[in-house]
Amino acid sequence: MNISTYTVKPKLPNALKPLEEIARNLWLSWNFDAIQLFIRLDYDAWLETQQSPVRTLGMVSQERLAQVAQDDSYLAALEEVYARFQKYKKGETWYRGSRKDVVAYFSMEYGMDVSLPIYSGGLGILSGDHMKTSSDLGLPLVGVGFLYRQGYFTQVLNADGFQQESYPENDWYNMPVERKLDKNGDPIKITVDLAGRQAAAQIWEVRVGRSSLYLLDTNIEENAPDIRDVTAALYGGDKETRMRQEILLGIGGIRALRALGINPAAAHMNEGHAAFLGLERIREIMAEKGFNFYEAQEAVWATNIFTTHTPVPAGNERFDVGLLEKYFKDWPGILGISWKEFLGLGRERPGDDHENFCMTVLALKLAAYANGVARLHGVVSRSMWKGLWPGLPLDEVPIHHVTNGVHPRSWVSSNMVDLLDRYFGPRFEEEQTDLAVWNRMDRISDEELWRTHERRRERLVAFARDRIRQHLKRTGAVERRLQQAEDALSPYVLTLAFARRFATYKRGNLLLRDPERLLRLLKDNDRPIQLIFAGKAHPMDMPGKELIREIIHFAEKNDVISRIVFIENYDMTVARYLTSGADVWLNTPRRPMEASGTSGMKAAMNGVLNCSILDGWWDEAYDPELGWAIGQGEQYQDEKLQDDIESKALYDLLERDIIPLFYQRGRDNLPREWIKRMKTCMKVIGQSMSSHRMLMDYSNMFYFPALKNYRRIVKDDYAESKVLAAYIGRLKAAWDRLRISKIESNAKPVMQRGDSLTVSAHIDLAGLSPDEVQVELYHGSVSHQSQELRNARRTEMRALQQEGSEWVYQVRIECIDTGHQGHTVRILPKHEALVHPYRTGFIKWA
């Protein structure tokens, strides 16, 4: 069938023209007064389109549009919102430097608004907040991802409580995306090679305030059906589908930016999915400059940033060699390296022919800057990947941490934002990097804060009841059961929420381990609790699906369906109701398997107190004034024992601390001590876990240095990279022959604090010059258990003179610490063009 296609847009009266621009910029997703314009336009259409501004405009009748165009109240509101929108786009920002060269941010998913369903969970929500915050700060950053035809699945529960999945098709022409066209009006396209077949992709743009997100789409006519499916679904398909997606994201993403005339001076890989971009950036420089692989690698290494989100080895993407060969057999020839060397780029042990190719390893080897997403996750990541830097002490492994944050105006409820705006003043909106404004929480009266929170709890209960009704109608429940939905939950009862991906390690059923104890708490007439659960299990995760069914069966079997509810199809809308309307946010992962987690941060900024295992972000944020810790950060070998101990600890917290504190009321019926914690929680977490703090950290630690490296490298036409590659080549040739032959010192068996210690080392540099290596005295306390140095310091030694084939290095230090002390000598690379000296394989100990 030959179908001619065209796009029909709504016909807006001139007075309403600004609505079109506002609807197509996700700035509105964090500005509730902009959203209200569409709700006021046609509330029924707003609900029917599932809160999509663009589709709402398309559904409103011309009569209604003409009517609103004459409504002076509506026009005044539109004029005010549009003026704020224009002021935001043109206003001064935190970043005031050049925008010519950009940081390209790559992620598999972006959760920015319910109207753009191209996300599944935490990684996507974080990426969305990253984009919004880069807009607020005015950073020279663009996003790259996929325009999924189906996005992630929609969760429906059958009458037995078993999760089923549906995959509705997205209608991009009624969503806030715009296809990028060339000067002739044709779609801009790029191609990538997929095992000898050319796959084409068109590019769509999403406007996010001042920033842009570019999404690749293979669902176009010139592609074969299986190629069109590359961007069909998020995390769908088999390993080969994932390989194709990751080639398109990394290699195709760089080519898309080039096709748009955008120069990705630095690249940020959010998780290992995009790691192939490093190979494409190397290939570009080789083709353009005639460099060899090693020279081009040095140019790219200093401008790549990699963020890992996975705290368990099994969670890192690995491909078997056969699949890699199918898709990359030509690449060694393109790069001028051997097949074994190519495979080594993705192996922890390059010489191990049985090891699969790991995307995380590839990203770590091609990026000078790497980080985990919480302080504890940084520790875990350094331990996981220390094998890439053999011989390097754990605390020096070059993986840092930037703790995740959340975008406050996206996640603090509109009621609470109104309250904060009133007491914080205009700086809260206009100067979002001024985090000290949260110290004004003390200005808000207990009565106003509690009234606002209670209103949010009432809305959560109403929302939950509506969702339960919809579910019961769909599953054919009888009238009596529908009536029970009206009594589900209470707007006056202590409400605990547990909402996250239903993976077994997150232990959504931890509270169900002692049914009698839990039922006593649920059925208490004087001080009851109620539980709201939400979350999706991966379609292939049967144990995760069983967790959901176990919760639903428990509620029905014990006749507590009015006190335990499960809200299906967890998405950004559900998350907003839960994180603003619950009283306690519950989080029970097995430490240290939660890399960071951000839902608890969103809850905390709304005044919801956290009760969590000391894992992820809570490990560093916990304070008794902010919430409760389950346990003290213990880690167990026996999972059953761990579950027993930590479930008991959770019950104890509820019975002894949480429930009494919530129901402890004065004559005014206000829980004053609870409110005091709410204020402290909002004040502390609002500052420490804001995405503006996060992006300023990324900028100062990684983005600005990477852009500075880029400008330095290109200014002399990449000559520095050639010099650095030649230096690394000399190191490789000489390193095995480097030798520390003798260490001498004036140390006595007993030294006094303040005494001077002089240490000399005789070193054969194997033909290298003294300024090409960094010789260090490594000194600190000696562990009696392991005979290793703890809390060690590094002090650079100076080359004094050459004696035959050896150089004599010396340093003098002061004895500062008491106790059993020791020292040794080590050698590291040293070159002014190195971002850091921790290059894999280059450390020599005495």
Short mmCIF file of N, CA, C and O in Angstrom, two decimals, residues 127-178:
data_model
loop_
_atom_site.label_atom_id
_atom_site.label_comp_id
_atom_site.label_asym_id
_atom_site.label_seq_id
_atom_site.Cartn_x
_atom_site.Cartn_y
_atom_site.Cartn_z
N SER A 127 19.39 11.08 34.19
CA SER A 127 19.80 11.73 32.94
C SER A 127 18.90 12.93 32.63
O SER A 127 19.37 13.96 32.16
N GLY A 128 17.60 12.76 32.90
CA GLY A 128 16.67 13.87 32.68
C GLY A 128 16.99 15.04 33.57
O GLY A 128 17.02 16.20 33.13
N ASP A 129 17.23 14.77 34.85
CA ASP A 129 17.59 15.85 35.78
C ASP A 129 18.92 16.49 35.39
O ASP A 129 19.13 17.69 35.58
N HIS A 130 19.84 15.68 34.85
CA HIS A 130 21.13 16.18 34.37
C HIS A 130 20.91 17.22 33.27
O HIS A 130 21.52 18.31 33.28
N MET A 131 20.02 16.89 32.33
CA MET A 131 19.74 17.81 31.22
C MET A 131 19.07 19.09 31.71
O MET A 131 19.43 20.20 31.29
N LYS A 132 18.09 18.96 32.58
CA LYS A 132 17.38 20.14 33.10
C LYS A 132 18.34 21.07 33.84
O LYS A 132 18.29 22.29 33.69
N THR A 133 19.21 20.46 34.65
CA THR A 133 20.13 21.26 35.44
C THR A 133 21.20 21.91 34.57
O THR A 133 21.62 23.05 34.84
N SER A 134 21.62 21.22 33.51
CA SER A 134 22.60 21.85 32.61
C SER A 134 21.98 23.08 31.96
O SER A 134 22.67 24.07 31.70
N SER A 135 20.66 23.04 31.73
CA SER A 135 19.96 24.21 31.22
C SER A 135 19.96 25.34 32.24
O SER A 135 20.27 26.50 31.93
N ASP A 136 19.63 25.01 33.50
CA ASP A 136 19.62 26.02 34.55
C ASP A 136 20.99 26.70 34.69
O ASP A 136 21.08 27.92 34.88
N LEU A 137 22.06 25.90 34.59
CA LEU A 137 23.41 26.43 34.79
C LEU A 137 23.98 27.07 33.53
O LEU A 137 25.02 27.72 33.58
N GLY A 138 23.32 26.85 32.38
CA GLY A 138 23.81 27.41 31.13
C GLY A 138 25.04 26.68 30.61
O GLY A 138 25.84 27.26 29.86
N LEU A 139 25.21 25.41 30.96
CA LEU A 139 26.41 24.68 30.55
C LEU A 139 26.42 24.41 29.04
O LEU A 139 25.36 24.20 28.44
N PRO A 140 27.60 24.36 28.44
CA PRO A 140 27.70 23.99 27.01
C PRO A 140 27.61 22.47 26.88
O PRO A 140 28.61 21.79 26.64
N LEU A 141 26.42 21.93 27.07
CA LEU A 141 26.23 20.48 27.11
C LEU A 141 25.03 20.11 26.25
O LEU A 141 24.00 20.78 26.28
N VAL A 142 25.18 19.05 25.45
CA VAL A 142 24.05 18.51 24.69
C VAL A 142 23.90 17.03 25.05
O VAL A 142 24.88 16.37 25.39
N GLY A 143 22.67 16.53 25.00
CA GLY A 143 22.42 15.13 25.29
C GLY A 143 22.27 14.33 24.01
O GLY A 143 21.86 14.86 22.97
N VAL A 144 22.61 13.05 24.09
CA VAL A 144 22.45 12.13 22.96
C VAL A 144 21.79 10.85 23.49
O VAL A 144 22.22 10.31 24.51
N GLY A 145 20.76 10.39 22.79
CA GLY A 145 20.08 9.16 23.19
C GLY A 145 19.27 8.60 22.04
O GLY A 145 19.56 8.86 20.87
N PHE A 146 18.22 7.85 22.38
CA PHE A 146 17.37 7.19 21.38
C PHE A 146 15.92 7.65 21.51
O PHE A 146 15.43 7.86 22.62
N LEU A 147 15.26 7.72 20.37
CA LEU A 147 13.81 7.95 20.34
C LEU A 147 13.15 6.58 20.18
O LEU A 147 12.99 6.09 19.07
N TYR A 148 12.81 5.97 21.30
CA TYR A 148 12.26 4.61 21.26
C TYR A 148 10.82 4.62 20.75
O TYR A 148 9.99 5.39 21.23
N ARG A 149 10.55 3.73 19.83
CA ARG A 149 9.20 3.65 19.27
C ARG A 149 8.19 3.22 20.33
O ARG A 149 7.05 3.65 20.34
N GLN A 150 8.64 2.35 21.23
CA GLN A 150 7.74 1.87 22.28
C GLN A 150 8.19 2.27 23.67
O GLN A 150 7.44 2.07 24.63
N GLY A 151 9.36 2.84 23.80
CA GLY A 151 9.84 3.18 25.13
C GLY A 151 9.98 1.94 25.99
O GLY A 151 10.28 0.85 25.52
N TYR A 152 9.72 2.11 27.29
CA TYR A 152 9.73 0.97 28.20
C TYR A 152 8.31 0.44 28.31
O TYR A 152 7.35 1.12 27.94
N PHE A 153 8.14 -0.76 28.83
CA PHE A 153 6.81 -1.37 28.83
C PHE A 153 5.85 -0.70 29.82
O PHE A 153 6.27 -0.07 30.79
N THR A 154 4.57 -0.85 29.55
CA THR A 154 3.53 -0.45 30.48
C THR A 154 3.18 -1.66 31.33
O THR A 154 2.95 -2.75 30.81
N GLN A 155 3.16 -1.48 32.65
CA GLN A 155 2.89 -2.59 33.56
C GLN A 155 1.39 -2.69 33.86
O GLN A 155 0.76 -1.70 34.22
N VAL A 156 0.85 -3.89 33.67
CA VAL A 156 -0.52 -4.17 34.10
C VAL A 156 -0.49 -5.44 34.95
O VAL A 156 0.24 -6.38 34.64
N LEU A 157 -1.27 -5.45 36.03
CA LEU A 157 -1.35 -6.60 36.91
C LEU A 157 -2.67 -7.32 36.65
O LEU A 157 -3.73 -6.69 36.57
N ASN A 158 -2.60 -8.65 36.51
CA ASN A 158 -3.85 -9.38 36.32
C ASN A 158 -4.55 -9.56 37.67
O ASN A 158 -4.05 -9.11 38.71
N ALA A 159 -5.69 -10.25 37.66
CA ALA A 159 -6.49 -10.39 38.88
C ALA A 159 -5.73 -11.13 39.97
O ALA A 159 -6.01 -10.97 41.16
N ASP A 160 -4.72 -11.93 39.57
CA ASP A 160 -3.93 -12.68 40.55
C ASP A 160 -2.71 -11.89 41.04
O ASP A 160 -1.93 -12.38 41.84
N GLY A 161 -2.55 -10.67 40.53
CA GLY A 161 -1.42 -9.85 40.95
C GLY A 161 -0.14 -10.13 40.20
O GLY A 161 0.94 -9.69 40.60
N PHE A 162 -0.22 -10.84 39.08
CA PHE A 162 0.98 -11.15 38.30
C PHE A 162 1.21 -10.07 37.24
O PHE A 162 0.28 -9.69 36.52
N GLN A 163 2.45 -9.59 37.17
CA GLN A 163 2.77 -8.51 36.21
C GLN A 163 2.74 -9.01 34.78
O GLN A 163 3.31 -10.04 34.44
N GLN A 164 2.05 -8.24 33.95
CA GLN A 164 2.09 -8.46 32.50
C GLN A 164 2.52 -7.16 31.84
O GLN A 164 2.39 -6.08 32.43
N GLU A 165 3.06 -7.27 30.63
CA GLU A 165 3.61 -6.10 29.96
C GLU A 165 2.87 -5.82 28.66
O GLU A 165 2.49 -6.73 27.94
N SER A 166 2.70 -4.53 28.38
CA SER A 166 2.21 -4.13 27.06
C SER A 166 3.16 -3.05 26.54
O SER A 166 3.82 -2.36 27.31
N TYR A 167 3.22 -2.94 25.22
CA TYR A 167 4.19 -2.03 24.59
C TYR A 167 3.47 -1.09 23.63
O TYR A 167 3.48 -1.30 22.41
N PRO A 168 2.83 -0.04 24.15
CA PRO A 168 2.14 0.89 23.25
C PRO A 168 3.11 1.66 22.38
O PRO A 168 4.23 1.97 22.80
N GLU A 169 2.71 1.95 21.16
CA GLU A 169 3.55 2.71 20.23
C GLU A 169 3.47 4.20 20.57
O GLU A 169 2.40 4.73 20.87
N ASN A 170 4.60 4.88 20.50
CA ASN A 170 4.63 6.32 20.75
C ASN A 170 4.32 7.09 19.46
O ASN A 170 4.75 6.70 18.38
N ASP A 171 3.57 8.16 19.61
CA ASP A 171 3.22 9.03 18.48
C ASP A 171 4.08 10.29 18.57
O ASP A 171 3.72 11.26 19.24
N TRP A 172 5.24 10.27 17.87
CA TRP A 172 6.20 11.37 18.04
C TRP A 172 5.68 12.70 17.50
O TRP A 172 6.15 13.75 17.92
N TYR A 173 4.72 12.65 16.59
CA TYR A 173 4.25 13.91 16.02
C TYR A 173 3.32 14.65 16.97
O TYR A 173 2.97 15.80 16.74
N ASN A 174 2.94 13.98 18.07
CA ASN A 174 2.16 14.63 19.12
C ASN A 174 2.93 14.66 20.43
O ASN A 174 2.33 14.63 21.50
N MET A 175 4.25 14.70 20.32
CA MET A 175 5.10 14.76 21.51
C MET A 175 6.14 15.87 21.33
O MET A 175 6.35 16.35 20.21
N PRO A 176 6.78 16.28 22.42
CA PRO A 176 7.68 17.45 22.34
C PRO A 176 9.02 17.14 21.70
O PRO A 176 10.08 17.33 22.29
N VAL A 177 8.98 16.61 20.47
CA VAL A 177 10.21 16.32 19.71
C VAL A 177 10.05 16.92 18.31
O VAL A 177 8.94 17.05 17.80
N GLU A 178 11.16 17.29 17.72
CA GLU A 178 11.13 17.89 16.38
C GLU A 178 12.22 17.26 15.53
O GLU A 178 13.39 17.21 15.94
#
